[in-house]
């Protein structure tokens, strides 16, 4: 007779879950035993911190489209999951979190690790249940999987340690709870917008003369359809960060990223368009959309709640991006080659020249842009690239040109530090044999440094570029630009990351000058197993939006005289392209 933990794990297997990320503990030992006895059907990946388990489950779901699962013990084990689970909530990734509890008859008695995790998880979850007994598990385990997938969010099950080992005795089942009354499968289909709404959207786009497309993660499975739409509309395609891989960065229609980490071409395409088509994106920075009244809007999203969230669209197409675009394309009229797209392409050409200037290999100290571009050029055509949150994100967004076949992952709306390494490990677990790479900062990498040993343990072929400036660089610039405050509290105690990698059984390399880049990268990319490449870069290199808003410039000038290293910063912003970006 199966117990509750065994029912849970068998349910995961029935739902085609292949891996669970987590850490054991006495509050979850029953589930661990069920996993141990089913290792031929489902894998357990041991992490060094539960936060990473949740990040990995989220990343796994985003990389694969499948259900990501993480596991933690009672009390602090469960609370450690929260940051990674909020990453899943905000980026709409299907994740199941399983947590333990103390004995069922000691809950709420101030016993050890007595935390009401169902209450704690209430905000982050689309489904949240405390399992009452083994018969209850038969129902809620399947429902949790189904809800996470259907609603693209976090489901949570909390199970008392003794309930985990309780057998499903038919004599103790309630009369209304019939066994096997729910199937272990997901029923899904692609929704389609109404014809009238498609006709309305097509009329708006056909009438417009300057259409800009904004593509996000929801468009990743619709690259061919999106490319055809862009051709029909002769439209530039700006990419939200989560949609970086939707079209290769050298595609003639793409203007790269958007926002503070984006390009001048994308910003100008948004500012000067007379219609915008938003495909699978909830890009959160409203100030980078067209001003209301300056452009008409059409939006495609599988979630009706997201339609019109950032921009007052006139036509909302609720449906799968690929199928909706196919239906829309049939209604679009081919526009002639036009000045609007050509102007965007010319601006993008000038932007690339500016970026090449910033990547000057002769500069000393070493510029982070220089090493980021060199690293990106080494990546194989099927590389899965993860990045963390900070200046490293800007480097990946602007200075790594993704090619067709490459994938990109990042903590999007949550923008959490300490996520990049977990995303990379999850990619390696999900796609064994594919090359994996990560660009991280020394701040975020240090937060979960121990997780690099997880990459070593599971033999992830991970090339990790650590941007080492001994500074929380993006935060420092935000202090100056957003509020006009001098940088404070952002300097970091240096860590020898190359030595740390070697201490964990991996290979560590260091780059301090531009003339070392080619030789060191040759050695690093030839090395077997996980690798850390520590690049010591200029800590005072500016993080600049494509156009510096006047209030940002004013705040920056106010803060600069009192900021440590202000002389070096002055030198850097006097150089191109920072000088032009400051004056834009």
XYZ file of C-alpha atoms in Angstrom:
584
model
C 0.000 0.000 0.000
C 1.549 3.322 -1.093
C 2.113 6.088 1.398
C 1.512 9.800 0.812
C 5.088 10.544 -0.257
C 5.061 7.656 -2.720
C 1.734 8.819 -4.126
C 3.233 12.283 -4.606
C 6.339 11.061 -6.413
C 4.344 8.625 -8.559
C 2.099 11.537 -9.505
C 5.126 13.591 -10.543
C 6.313 10.705 -12.705
C 2.852 10.399 -14.256
C 3.024 14.105 -15.091
C 6.362 13.509 -16.886
C 8.471 15.284 -14.280
C 12.059 14.162 -14.828
C 13.952 16.044 -12.128
C 13.436 17.573 -8.681
C 15.813 20.259 -7.355
C 16.274 20.548 -3.612
C 17.933 19.813 -0.292
C 16.951 17.027 2.122
C 15.993 17.552 5.744
C 14.118 15.774 8.499
C 10.875 17.533 7.569
C 10.912 16.084 4.049
C 12.559 12.692 4.581
C 9.498 10.707 3.532
C 9.513 12.327 0.098
C 13.269 11.837 -0.153
C 12.823 8.100 0.439
C 10.170 7.925 -2.261
C 12.577 9.661 -4.638
C 15.418 7.304 -3.648
C 13.383 4.233 -4.517
C 12.380 5.658 -7.922
C 15.720 6.934 -9.190
C 15.265 5.018 -12.435
C 12.239 7.191 -13.235
C 12.947 10.577 -11.657
C 16.193 12.336 -10.726
C 17.016 14.366 -7.640
C 19.507 17.228 -8.019
C 21.021 18.260 -4.706
C 21.754 21.971 -4.436
C 23.707 23.913 -1.803
C 20.931 26.383 -0.971
C 17.166 26.070 -1.298
C 16.948 29.467 -2.991
C 18.943 27.992 -5.847
C 16.594 25.009 -6.003
C 13.687 27.363 -6.652
C 15.661 29.372 -9.221
C 16.623 26.130 -10.958
C 13.024 24.909 -11.020
C 11.936 28.251 -12.484
C 14.740 28.256 -15.048
C 14.073 24.610 -15.951
C 10.439 25.505 -16.644
C 11.473 28.496 -18.766
C 14.135 26.563 -20.696
C 11.883 23.563 -21.411
C 8.255 24.645 -21.092
C 7.761 21.737 -18.686
C 6.834 21.752 -15.001
C 9.773 22.674 -12.759
C 9.816 21.092 -9.297
C 11.725 22.066 -6.155
C 11.748 20.578 -2.679
C 12.734 21.803 0.786
C 12.388 20.796 4.382
C 10.219 22.489 7.000
C 10.713 26.001 8.398
C 13.804 27.724 7.019
C 14.107 25.263 4.158
C 10.741 26.401 2.878
C 11.284 30.105 3.461
C 14.576 29.911 1.548
C 12.617 28.946 -1.577
C 10.657 32.165 -1.744
C 12.942 34.372 -3.845
C 13.235 31.817 -6.624
C 9.505 31.172 -6.506
C 8.763 34.871 -6.924
C 10.959 34.716 -10.006
C 8.585 32.046 -11.329
C 5.507 34.036 -10.349
C 6.612 37.244 -12.023
C 7.838 35.518 -15.204
C 4.844 33.136 -15.370
C 6.833 29.907 -15.141
C 5.048 26.687 -14.030
C 6.702 25.456 -10.820
C 5.663 23.049 -8.067
C 7.223 23.653 -4.641
C 7.089 20.797 -2.118
C 7.814 21.583 1.525
C 7.842 19.553 4.702
C 6.289 20.363 8.058
C 6.620 19.162 11.610
C 4.415 16.304 12.893
C 0.789 17.078 12.136
C -0.268 17.137 15.801
C 2.494 19.589 16.770
C 1.736 22.265 14.179
C 1.151 25.725 15.733
C 2.664 24.668 19.079
C 5.962 26.576 18.731
C 7.890 23.381 18.119
C 11.144 23.278 16.134
C 10.890 24.777 12.619
C 7.172 25.353 13.152
C 6.444 27.774 10.302
C 3.036 27.934 8.644
C 4.379 27.645 5.108
C 0.954 27.542 3.490
C 0.320 31.009 4.901
C 3.809 32.186 3.954
C 3.369 30.930 0.375
C -0.103 32.363 -0.118
C 0.955 35.386 -2.170
C 3.430 33.580 -4.415
C 1.149 30.665 -5.307
C -1.642 30.031 -7.777
C -2.387 26.824 -5.850
C -1.492 26.309 -2.195
C -2.479 23.346 -0.014
C -1.543 21.619 3.223
C -1.936 17.888 2.669
C -4.295 16.364 5.240
C -3.588 12.662 4.689
C -2.591 10.087 2.086
C -6.031 9.969 0.462
C -5.983 13.747 0.182
C -2.592 13.540 -1.547
C -4.116 11.538 -4.408
C -6.265 14.542 -5.268
C -4.104 17.567 -4.514
C -0.853 16.319 -6.081
C -2.420 16.038 -9.511
C -4.339 19.286 -9.094
C -1.163 21.125 -8.071
C 0.646 19.981 -11.231
C -2.320 20.836 -13.421
C -2.806 24.278 -11.899
C 0.856 25.280 -12.166
C 0.877 24.357 -15.855
C -2.547 25.770 -16.678
C -2.061 29.073 -14.884
C 1.692 29.375 -15.498
C 2.592 29.952 -11.889
C 3.678 28.436 -8.595
C 1.810 25.582 -6.934
C 2.742 24.629 -3.376
C 2.141 21.496 -1.328
C 3.126 21.365 2.343
C 3.180 17.952 4.015
C 3.699 17.093 7.675
C 6.577 14.674 8.151
C 4.410 11.894 9.602
C 1.709 12.344 6.944
C 4.371 11.674 4.301
C 4.690 8.101 5.589
C 0.982 7.536 6.143
C -0.433 4.787 3.938
C -3.524 5.313 1.808
C -5.833 3.003 3.737
C -9.121 2.581 1.797
C -10.958 2.174 5.092
C -9.986 5.714 6.095
C -11.059 7.340 2.841
C -14.143 9.563 3.009
C -17.226 8.290 1.206
C -17.122 11.003 -1.437
C -13.435 10.582 -2.260
C -13.392 7.858 -4.876
C -9.938 6.586 -5.879
C -8.584 7.435 -9.348
C -11.322 9.968 -10.041
C -8.921 12.456 -11.647
C -6.628 11.755 -14.641
C -2.879 12.289 -14.393
C -2.613 14.461 -17.462
C -2.980 17.977 -18.762
C -5.601 18.803 -21.357
C -4.594 21.809 -23.371
C -5.261 23.526 -26.643
C -4.247 26.762 -28.279
C -6.837 29.505 -27.936
C -7.509 31.794 -30.865
C -8.835 35.361 -30.934
C -12.196 36.129 -32.474
C -12.195 36.880 -36.205
C -13.619 40.324 -35.530
C -10.706 41.186 -33.247
C -8.198 39.874 -35.806
C -9.847 42.003 -38.493
C -9.675 45.050 -36.227
C -5.991 44.453 -35.463
C -5.167 44.012 -39.142
C -6.987 47.220 -40.042
C -4.948 49.181 -37.483
C -1.652 47.755 -38.713
C -2.500 48.046 -42.422
C -3.490 51.688 -41.996
C -0.313 52.592 -40.094
C 2.799 53.729 -41.948
C 5.363 53.314 -39.148
C 4.825 50.069 -37.226
C 7.187 48.909 -34.482
C 7.014 45.384 -33.049
C 7.889 44.622 -29.422
C 8.591 40.903 -28.924
C 8.994 39.131 -25.596
C 9.359 35.628 -24.196
C 5.877 34.696 -25.366
C 7.105 34.999 -28.956
C 9.980 32.528 -28.572
C 7.978 29.734 -30.195
C 6.798 31.957 -33.015
C 10.031 33.119 -34.637
C 9.079 32.202 -38.212
C 5.647 33.792 -37.913
C 7.075 36.929 -36.292
C 9.697 37.246 -39.004
C 6.957 37.099 -41.657
C 4.905 39.708 -39.785
C 7.900 42.034 -39.630
C 8.455 41.569 -43.365
C 4.809 42.280 -44.222
C 4.753 45.404 -42.050
C 8.325 46.458 -42.887
C 8.649 46.879 -39.140
C 11.653 47.048 -36.820
C 11.507 44.468 -34.015
C 12.565 45.602 -30.544
C 13.165 42.723 -28.142
C 12.382 42.692 -24.432
C 15.231 41.029 -22.546
C 13.345 37.746 -22.058
C 12.761 37.677 -25.810
C 16.394 38.258 -26.782
C 16.570 34.885 -28.555
C 13.334 35.262 -30.539
C 15.286 36.565 -33.540
C 19.071 36.508 -33.940
C 20.711 39.812 -33.120
C 22.023 40.179 -36.681
C 18.547 39.909 -38.218
C 17.868 42.890 -40.512
C 14.576 43.693 -38.772
C 15.756 43.586 -35.167
C 16.827 46.694 -33.314
C 18.043 44.745 -30.284
C 16.911 45.293 -26.733
C 14.682 47.948 -25.251
C 14.838 49.986 -22.067
C 17.758 51.063 -19.939
C 19.714 48.022 -21.184
C 18.513 48.447 -24.754
C 19.568 50.251 -27.900
C 19.053 53.712 -29.320
C 17.428 52.168 -32.399
C 14.751 50.435 -30.313
C 14.026 53.570 -28.314
C 13.676 55.739 -31.405
C 11.531 53.111 -33.144
C 9.140 53.265 -30.189
C 9.204 57.063 -29.982
C 8.454 57.648 -33.668
C 6.063 54.819 -34.612
C 2.378 55.386 -35.341
C 1.418 51.824 -34.341
C 2.951 49.240 -32.038
C 2.391 45.474 -32.135
C 3.246 43.818 -28.805
C 3.805 40.058 -29.042
C 4.154 37.994 -25.874
C 5.644 40.726 -23.712
C 4.804 42.497 -20.470
C 7.988 44.593 -20.571
C 7.534 46.568 -17.337
C 9.114 49.959 -18.053
C 6.170 52.037 -19.264
C 8.336 55.060 -20.085
C 9.882 53.172 -23.024
C 6.553 52.580 -24.778
C 5.088 55.169 -27.170
C 3.374 58.000 -25.366
C -0.403 57.484 -25.162
C -2.068 59.154 -28.124
C 1.093 59.038 -30.241
C 0.566 55.504 -31.558
C -2.201 52.944 -31.876
C -1.698 49.571 -30.253
C -2.280 45.875 -30.952
C -1.253 43.196 -28.460
C -1.004 39.403 -28.669
C -0.822 37.444 -25.413
C -2.065 34.079 -24.198
C -3.122 35.729 -20.926
C -6.037 38.149 -21.211
C -4.946 39.822 -17.969
C -1.770 41.051 -19.687
C -3.563 42.701 -22.605
C -3.336 46.478 -22.171
C -1.278 46.163 -19.002
C 1.458 48.588 -20.119
C -0.035 50.351 -23.148
C -3.624 51.343 -24.070
C -4.087 48.981 -27.018
C -7.173 49.129 -29.230
C -7.081 45.478 -30.326
C -6.264 42.668 -27.925
C -5.631 39.219 -29.402
C -5.813 36.549 -26.708
C -4.169 33.427 -28.030
C -1.047 31.462 -28.794
C 1.532 33.747 -30.420
C 2.394 31.505 -33.373
C -1.175 30.616 -34.333
C -2.419 34.157 -33.780
C 0.356 35.623 -35.924
C -0.417 33.138 -38.686
C -4.051 34.223 -38.675
C -3.083 37.900 -38.494
C -0.543 37.590 -41.314
C -3.272 36.368 -43.665
C -5.048 39.683 -43.106
C -2.029 41.966 -43.468
C -1.179 43.817 -46.660
C 2.448 43.773 -47.763
C 3.909 47.235 -47.193
C 6.529 48.528 -49.620
C 10.082 48.959 -48.422
C 9.892 52.113 -46.413
C 11.898 54.881 -44.858
C 10.861 53.943 -41.306
C 12.560 50.535 -41.308
C 15.550 51.909 -43.198
C 15.947 54.675 -40.634
C 15.854 52.100 -37.821
C 18.457 50.014 -39.623
C 20.706 53.047 -40.056
C 20.326 53.964 -36.371
C 21.151 50.372 -35.471
C 24.263 50.532 -37.651
C 25.410 53.679 -35.845
C 24.579 52.078 -32.489
C 26.756 49.082 -33.318
C 29.607 51.432 -34.159
C 29.148 53.086 -30.763
C 29.249 49.700 -29.042
C 32.427 48.777 -30.923
C 33.956 52.015 -29.640
C 33.080 51.036 -26.074
C 34.714 47.633 -26.632
C 38.094 49.258 -27.333
C 40.655 46.537 -26.642
C 43.413 49.117 -26.127
C 41.794 50.629 -23.044
C 43.306 50.044 -19.627
C 41.907 49.113 -17.130
C 40.164 46.381 -19.108
C 36.694 47.427 -20.222
C 33.895 44.990 -19.331
C 32.445 45.473 -22.823
C 35.674 44.151 -24.359
C 35.657 40.838 -22.526
C 31.887 40.391 -22.871
C 32.055 40.663 -26.651
C 35.068 38.358 -26.900
C 33.341 35.791 -24.674
C 30.131 35.963 -26.706
C 31.980 35.435 -29.971
C 33.405 32.153 -28.617
C 30.020 30.615 -27.827
C 28.937 27.670 -29.957
C 25.844 27.988 -32.132
C 23.749 25.850 -29.757
C 24.919 27.487 -26.512
C 22.449 28.190 -23.724
C 23.476 31.508 -22.148
C 22.323 32.663 -18.718
C 23.038 35.962 -17.056
C 22.559 37.405 -13.583
C 21.128 40.796 -12.602
C 23.330 43.873 -12.703
C 25.859 45.424 -15.055
C 26.511 41.905 -16.347
C 22.951 41.881 -17.722
C 23.630 45.041 -19.707
C 26.816 43.487 -21.070
C 24.976 40.362 -22.217
C 22.104 42.398 -23.650
C 24.249 44.802 -25.668
C 27.580 43.130 -26.305
C 26.696 39.471 -26.896
C 25.030 38.991 -30.271
C 22.877 35.877 -30.086
C 22.867 33.696 -33.174
C 20.158 31.409 -34.465
C 20.043 28.243 -32.338
C 21.309 29.887 -29.173
C 19.083 30.310 -26.103
C 19.034 33.020 -23.442
C 17.734 32.978 -19.874
C 17.537 35.569 -17.112
C 15.464 36.504 -14.084
C 13.174 38.963 -15.828
C 10.577 40.907 -13.876
C 12.069 39.988 -10.490
C 15.586 40.819 -11.742
C 17.133 38.979 -8.827
C 20.823 38.776 -8.155
C 22.211 35.269 -7.498
C 20.031 33.706 -10.198
C 22.450 33.442 -13.123
C 24.450 30.457 -11.907
C 21.264 28.553 -11.014
C 19.830 29.268 -14.471
C 22.985 27.883 -16.069
C 22.974 24.715 -13.949
C 19.300 24.145 -14.770
C 20.091 24.488 -18.473
C 22.786 21.832 -18.159
C 20.433 19.470 -16.328
C 17.640 20.035 -18.850
C 19.804 19.678 -21.949
C 22.776 17.395 -21.248
C 25.396 17.669 -23.942
C 24.633 21.240 -24.965
C 27.253 23.899 -24.212
C 26.263 26.129 -21.291
C 27.548 29.620 -20.528
C 26.898 32.287 -17.926
C 27.833 35.943 -17.592
C 27.604 37.020 -13.955
C 28.827 39.837 -11.747
C 31.041 39.407 -8.720
C 28.168 40.554 -6.480
C 25.566 38.037 -7.617
C 28.077 35.220 -8.107
C 29.337 35.597 -4.536
C 25.796 35.336 -3.146
C 25.497 31.701 -4.232
C 29.143 30.854 -4.881
C 28.738 27.404 -3.348
C 26.335 26.488 -6.149
C 29.269 26.321 -8.541
C 30.110 23.047 -6.813
C 26.714 21.785 -8.003
C 27.888 22.382 -11.568
C 31.047 20.432 -10.734
C 29.130 17.566 -9.130
C 26.781 17.141 -12.081
C 29.514 17.730 -14.674
C 27.800 20.694 -16.328
C 29.961 21.923 -19.259
C 29.635 25.473 -17.965
C 31.807 28.404 -18.998
C 31.250 31.171 -16.436
C 32.483 34.693 -17.105
C 32.672 36.659 -13.851
C 32.727 40.434 -14.372
C 34.896 41.409 -11.420
C 34.949 45.099 -10.573
C 34.665 44.718 -6.783
C 31.582 46.881 -7.016
C 27.807 46.590 -7.126
C 28.112 48.670 -10.257
C 24.523 48.918 -11.425
C 23.321 49.806 -7.932
C 25.982 52.512 -7.689
C 24.817 54.064 -10.952
C 21.178 53.818 -9.898
C 22.001 55.711 -6.708
C 23.518 58.492 -8.777
C 21.103 58.628 -11.726
C 17.775 57.885 -10.077
C 18.109 59.917 -6.877
C 21.154 62.137 -7.247
C 22.898 60.449 -4.313
C 26.610 59.669 -4.251
C 27.509 56.006 -4.446
C 27.449 54.427 -0.991
C 27.740 50.879 0.291
C 28.522 49.365 -3.101
C 32.235 48.506 -2.832
C 32.902 44.775 -2.425
C 35.646 42.893 -0.640
C 37.619 41.166 -3.426
C 37.298 37.395 -3.835
C 39.650 35.214 -5.868
C 36.987 33.447 -7.926
C 39.492 31.534 -10.047
C 41.007 30.044 -6.903
C 37.535 29.317 -5.520
C 36.677 27.397 -8.690
C 39.825 25.325 -8.367
C 39.035 24.630 -4.709
C 35.731 23.128 -5.889
C 37.439 20.868 -8.408
C 36.934 23.038 -11.490
C 39.238 25.153 -13.646
C 39.852 28.806 -12.875
C 41.308 31.484 -15.151
C 42.025 35.186 -14.740
C 42.125 38.031 -17.255
C 43.512 41.415 -16.222
C 44.527 42.979 -19.549
C 43.084 43.000 -23.035
C 46.177 41.339 -24.483
C 45.438 38.259 -22.350
C 41.917 37.728 -23.661
C 42.546 35.492 -26.665
C 45.078 33.224 -24.964
C 43.076 32.786 -21.770
C 39.797 32.199 -23.606
C 41.533 29.603 -25.795
C 42.607 27.729 -22.667
C 39.291 28.170 -20.865
C 37.137 26.961 -23.738
C 39.437 23.978 -24.282
C 39.177 22.925 -20.626
C 36.876 20.064 -19.644
C 34.059 20.534 -17.153
C 32.957 23.724 -15.398
C 35.189 26.766 -15.801
C 35.372 30.174 -14.133
C 36.924 33.030 -16.108
C 37.508 35.940 -13.753
C 37.853 39.227 -15.651
C 39.170 42.190 -13.647
C 37.504 45.195 -15.262
C 37.196 48.942 -14.839
C 34.958 49.546 -11.817
C 34.077 53.043 -13.020
C 32.742 52.182 -16.459
C 29.323 53.878 -16.767
C 26.041 52.038 -17.124
C 24.162 54.283 -19.522
C 20.651 54.202 -20.975
C 20.561 54.671 -24.765
C 19.363 58.237 -24.159
C 20.111 59.895 -20.854
C 16.879 61.502 -19.576
C 17.419 65.070 -18.440
C 16.514 64.294 -14.827
C 18.988 61.380 -14.797
C 21.733 63.656 -16.137
C 20.942 66.329 -13.550
C 20.936 63.803 -10.713
C 24.168 62.258 -11.936
C 25.971 65.605 -12.050
C 24.711 66.403 -8.559
C 25.962 63.106 -7.129
C 29.270 62.817 -8.946
C 31.506 65.198 -6.910
C 30.892 63.247 -3.687
C 31.167 59.791 -5.259
C 34.371 57.803 -4.650
C 36.368 57.525 -7.866
C 34.618 60.506 -9.442
C 37.768 61.512 -11.353
C 37.836 58.117 -13.089
C 34.135 58.332 -13.842
C 34.639 61.799 -15.372
C 37.350 60.380 -17.630
C 35.085 57.555 -18.785
C 32.052 59.702 -19.583
C 34.281 62.047 -21.577
C 35.054 59.121 -23.917
C 32.834 57.917 -26.731
C 30.240 56.523 -26.802
C 29.401 57.561 -23.213
C 29.852 61.228 -24.136
C 27.235 61.027 -26.894
C 24.852 58.990 -24.751
C 25.077 61.593 -21.979
C 24.247 64.335 -24.466
C 21.464 62.478 -26.334
